Amino acid sequence: MAETSTTTSFINGYSSIASLATDHLFTILLLLPMDSILSFAMTCKKFRYLATSDILWESVCRRDWGNTAVDALKSSFHDDEQRRLIPWIRLYKQVSRVDSVCCYKLAEPDPDLVLPVPRASHSLNFVSGCLVLFGGGYEGGRDLDDTWAVYIGNNSQNMLKWQKIQTGTPSGRFGHTCVVIENYLVLFGGINERGDRHSDTWLGQVSLHENLGISLSWQLLDVGSTSPPPRGAHAACCISSRKMVIHGGIGLNGVRLDDTWIIELSENRCYGTWHKIVSHPSPPARSGHSLTCISETQTILFGGRGLGYEVLNDIWVLHVTEGYSKWVQIFYELQNIPAGVSLPRVGHSATSIIGGRLLIHGGEDSLRHRKDDFWVLDISHISLEKMHPTRLNSKRMLANKWRRLTPEGYKPGCRSFHRACVDDSGRYLYVFGGMVDGLLQPAEPAGLRFDGELFLVELVLQL
């Protein structure tokens, strides 16, 4: 009798689900993770048709990747028919399992054109369809105050023509940070060639002109009487449409810092307000590390050089909501890491790519051995699961979430203190400069040299 009752209940429940309108089923499926949607598709023909439709999976991609990334991917197809036939379900699976990248050298072949000089510890941002390069350090500890820009648009693999922009401000520096908040650049701190640390905050806006000329206007942001102490070699990223977070760096007298600050811009972008985040525990003091935003409430910190000059490989998540901020360390297992491969690093780049994953490139270890490797840290489940921060401290959370990618195509050299940024799609990474091994000129101090190469890193997807 109980078995009959259970069967009847199941049949009635199934029929009630099957009788739901398609738009209601669509709404329900959008609440489910990928594996659950695929399981749902196996129940009957009606559900299979809906759960594997391109309309649903484009919506799933928008849910998990954001509208900006999906629109940018669609615009990379110049033909309307190609855009209509994008295999969204296959694309979603490939993004979640990406295992290789392809590199392309982006150098202007015309020797008469003026290019940015080699540098390291500069800033490189993708904003308003343009790459913007500012400042950095050069030979002899000199700082640079030049600004360069190049329009990318949807032509990610074309040879690029840099334009030098006359802005006059900010002053020359290296080890500063510059992040994109909506269509604005927010620059903070840095070190000049005299060793002075800065604590100024600048707001920049890029303008495109009809002839593809580019201009950039800077203004010193009014932040009132409260601001972080001067520093360089810190880390920063945006965490919402109006906020930027910074952490650590090298302060006065060469002391490494462990403090965390957030600035919130006013609605009219005329001023900003800094406040310090107090959280226990929190990441130890360090420099040369990375901060990467993975959602509007969560930021990932990785690596850097600690107080004892040791190179680190710890991971922390900063969880920020209205009136609440907390650092949580994420423990992970280093299984399946090939022998001889060193994961701890400083001076690397860590960029959020399509699919909510972290792409880490280059850097150097405690012996100053520079790297040319690419790693993906799969932290997508942290951003998708609305977990309370106190539950994040789990040794199982990031077990086996490191994956080394296989590079194809052009082979860029080992480097550290380069800079990298992704385009709006999150599929194309641009890398410029850094310090590289001075094998070609071994007489140079410390056996290193500054690099002026720009190359493109494409996530390999079979579209």
GROMACS .gro file of C-alpha atoms in nm, residues 132-290:
model
  159
  132VAL     CA    1   4.598   5.185  -2.140
  133LEU     CA    2   4.958   5.163  -2.018
  134PHE     CA    3   5.098   5.400  -1.755
  135GLY     CA    4   5.428   5.447  -1.574
  136GLY     CA    5   5.652   5.174  -1.437
  137GLY     CA    6   6.016   5.130  -1.351
  138TYR     CA    7   6.310   5.121  -1.589
  139GLU     CA    8   6.686   5.066  -1.584
  140GLY     CA    9   6.876   5.224  -1.298
  141GLY     CA   10   6.568   5.245  -1.077
  142ARG     CA   11   6.424   5.527  -1.286
  143ASP     CA   12   6.050   5.588  -1.293
  144LEU     CA   13   5.838   5.655  -1.601
  145ASP     CA   14   5.551   5.903  -1.629
  146ASP     CA   15   5.435   5.827  -1.983
  147THR     CA   16   5.089   5.709  -2.087
  148TRP     CA   17   5.020   5.493  -2.393
  149ALA     CA   18   4.695   5.364  -2.537
  150VAL     CA   19   4.583   5.143  -2.823
  151TYR     CA   20   4.234   5.074  -2.949
  152ILE     CA   21   4.141   4.706  -2.949
  153GLY     CA   22   3.768   4.690  -3.015
  154ASN     CA   23   3.674   4.344  -3.144
  155ASN     CA   24   4.003   4.291  -3.329
  156SER     CA   25   4.191   4.106  -3.058
  157GLN     CA   26   4.462   3.954  -3.279
  158ASN     CA   27   4.541   4.246  -3.509
  159MET     CA   28   4.876   4.418  -3.502
  160LEU     CA   29   4.835   4.711  -3.267
  161LYS     CA   30   4.947   5.071  -3.302
  162TRP     CA   31   5.033   5.238  -2.974
  163GLN     CA   32   4.954   5.608  -2.930
  164LYS     CA   33   5.145   5.815  -2.678
  165ILE     CA   34   4.906   6.038  -2.484
  166GLN     CA   35   5.013   6.368  -2.334
  167THR     CA   36   4.843   6.394  -1.995
  168GLY     CA   37   5.104   6.557  -1.767
  169THR     CA   38   4.969   6.385  -1.459
  170PRO     CA   39   5.006   6.174  -1.245
  171SER     CA   40   5.379   6.202  -1.171
  172GLY     CA   41   5.622   5.922  -1.263
  173ARG     CA   42   5.604   5.611  -1.047
  174PHE     CA   43   5.623   5.233  -1.036
  175GLY     CA   44   5.458   4.977  -0.810
  176HIS     CA   45   5.131   5.170  -0.820
  177THR     CA   46   4.791   5.014  -0.883
  178CYS     CA   47   4.531   5.115  -1.139
  179VAL     CA   48   4.191   4.946  -1.162
  180VAL     CA   49   3.884   4.987  -1.383
  181ILE     CA   50   3.559   5.095  -1.222
  182GLU     CA   51   3.291   5.108  -1.491
  183ASN     CA   52   3.457   5.329  -1.759
  184TYR     CA   53   3.698   5.502  -1.522
  185LEU     CA   54   4.054   5.431  -1.412
  186VAL     CA   55   4.136   5.464  -1.042
  187LEU     CA   56   4.508   5.491  -0.966
  188PHE     CA   57   4.661   5.479  -0.619
  189GLY     CA   58   5.009   5.507  -0.467
  190GLY     CA   59   5.340   5.392  -0.609
  191ILE     CA   60   5.710   5.472  -0.567
  192ASN     CA   61   5.922   5.727  -0.754
  193GLU     CA   62   6.288   5.702  -0.849
  194ARG     CA   63   6.391   5.880  -0.527
  195GLY     CA   64   6.222   5.609  -0.323
  196ASP     CA   65   5.935   5.832  -0.212
  197ARG     CA   66   5.605   5.652  -0.152
  198HIS     CA   67   5.280   5.806  -0.275
  199SER     CA   68   4.933   5.799  -0.122
  200ASP     CA   69   4.744   6.000  -0.384
  201THR     CA   70   4.431   5.879  -0.562
  202TRP     CA   71   4.364   5.970  -0.926
  203LEU     CA   72   4.059   5.927  -1.147
  204GLY     CA   73   4.110   5.886  -1.523
  205GLN     CA   74   3.864   5.880  -1.810
  206VAL     CA   75   3.939   5.759  -2.164
  207SER     CA   76   3.775   5.923  -2.465
  208LEU     CA   77   3.764   5.783  -2.819
  209HIS     CA   78   3.748   6.012  -3.121
  210GLU     CA   79   3.617   5.954  -3.472
  211ASN     CA   80   3.961   5.895  -3.622
  212LEU     CA   81   4.032   5.636  -3.349
  213GLY     CA   82   4.242   5.890  -3.166
  214ILE     CA   83   4.246   5.841  -2.789
  215SER     CA   84   4.265   6.096  -2.510
  216LEU     CA   85   4.287   6.045  -2.136
  217SER     CA   86   4.204   6.303  -1.872
  218TRP     CA   87   4.319   6.265  -1.511
  219GLN     CA   88   4.197   6.442  -1.201
  220LEU     CA   89   4.332   6.419  -0.848
  221LEU     CA   90   4.048   6.275  -0.645
  222ASP     CA   91   3.937   6.462  -0.333
  223VAL     CA   92   3.942   6.202  -0.054
  224GLY     CA   93   3.926   6.430   0.249
  225SER     CA   94   4.160   6.390   0.544
  226THR     CA   95   4.158   6.009   0.566
  227SER     CA   96   4.362   5.795   0.328
  228PRO     CA   97   4.592   5.490   0.344
  229PRO     CA   98   4.957   5.547   0.437
  230PRO     CA   99   5.196   5.592   0.140
  231ARG     CA  100   5.302   5.268  -0.030
  232GLY     CA  101   5.401   5.083  -0.344
  233ALA     CA  102   5.401   4.719  -0.458
  234HIS     CA  103   5.058   4.676  -0.301
  235ALA     CA  104   4.759   4.501  -0.461
  236ALA     CA  105   4.420   4.640  -0.560
  237CYS     CA  106   4.100   4.559  -0.747
  238CYS     CA  107   3.749   4.695  -0.788
  239ILE     CA  108   3.473   4.526  -0.588
  240SER     CA  109   3.164   4.702  -0.720
  241SER     CA  110   3.061   4.981  -0.954
  242ARG     CA  111   3.193   5.238  -0.704
  243LYS     CA  112   3.445   5.066  -0.475
  244MET     CA  113   3.813   4.968  -0.485
  245VAL     CA  114   4.004   4.767  -0.226
  246ILE     CA  115   4.380   4.777  -0.163
  247HIS     CA  116   4.598   4.557   0.059
  248GLY     CA  117   4.956   4.551   0.182
  249GLY     CA  118   5.258   4.678  -0.007
  250ILE     CA  119   5.586   4.841   0.095
  251GLY     CA  120   5.545   5.151   0.306
  252LEU     CA  121   5.784   5.405   0.453
  253ASN     CA  122   6.133   5.279   0.545
  254GLY     CA  123   6.075   4.964   0.338
  255VAL     CA  124   5.830   4.812   0.587
  256ARG     CA  125   5.583   4.562   0.443
  257LEU     CA  126   5.222   4.635   0.533
  258ASP     CA  127   4.923   4.415   0.620
  259ASP     CA  128   4.638   4.667   0.619
  260THR     CA  129   4.324   4.665   0.404
  261TRP     CA  130   4.145   4.979   0.281
  262ILE     CA  131   3.837   5.041   0.069
  263ILE     CA  132   3.753   5.360  -0.118
  264GLU     CA  133   3.397   5.435  -0.226
  265LEU     CA  134   3.350   5.687  -0.506
  266SER     CA  135   3.067   5.938  -0.496
  267GLU     CA  136   2.789   5.902  -0.753
  268ASN     CA  137   2.923   6.198  -0.952
  269ARG     CA  138   3.283   6.064  -0.925
  270CYS     CA  139   3.402   6.398  -0.783
  271TYR     CA  140   3.532   6.265  -0.452
  272GLY     CA  141   3.595   5.940  -0.268
  273THR     CA  142   3.591   5.816   0.092
  274TRP     CA  143   3.855   5.580   0.229
  275HIS     CA  144   3.795   5.355   0.530
  276LYS     CA  145   4.010   5.086   0.686
  277ILE     CA  146   3.890   4.725   0.714
  278VAL     CA  147   3.959   4.555   1.047
  279SER     CA  148   3.924   4.176   1.039
  280HIS     CA  149   4.073   3.895   1.247
  281PRO     CA  150   4.233   3.688   1.115
  282SER     CA  151   4.365   3.868   0.808
  283PRO     CA  152   4.645   3.812   0.553
  284PRO     CA  153   4.996   3.871   0.691
  285ALA     CA  154   5.206   4.160   0.561
  286ARG     CA  155   5.330   4.120   0.204
  287SER     CA  156   5.412   4.289  -0.126
  288GLY     CA  157   5.402   4.188  -0.490
  289HIS     CA  158   5.085   3.984  -0.440
  290SER     CA  159   4.756   3.993  -0.630
   0.00000   0.00000   0.00000
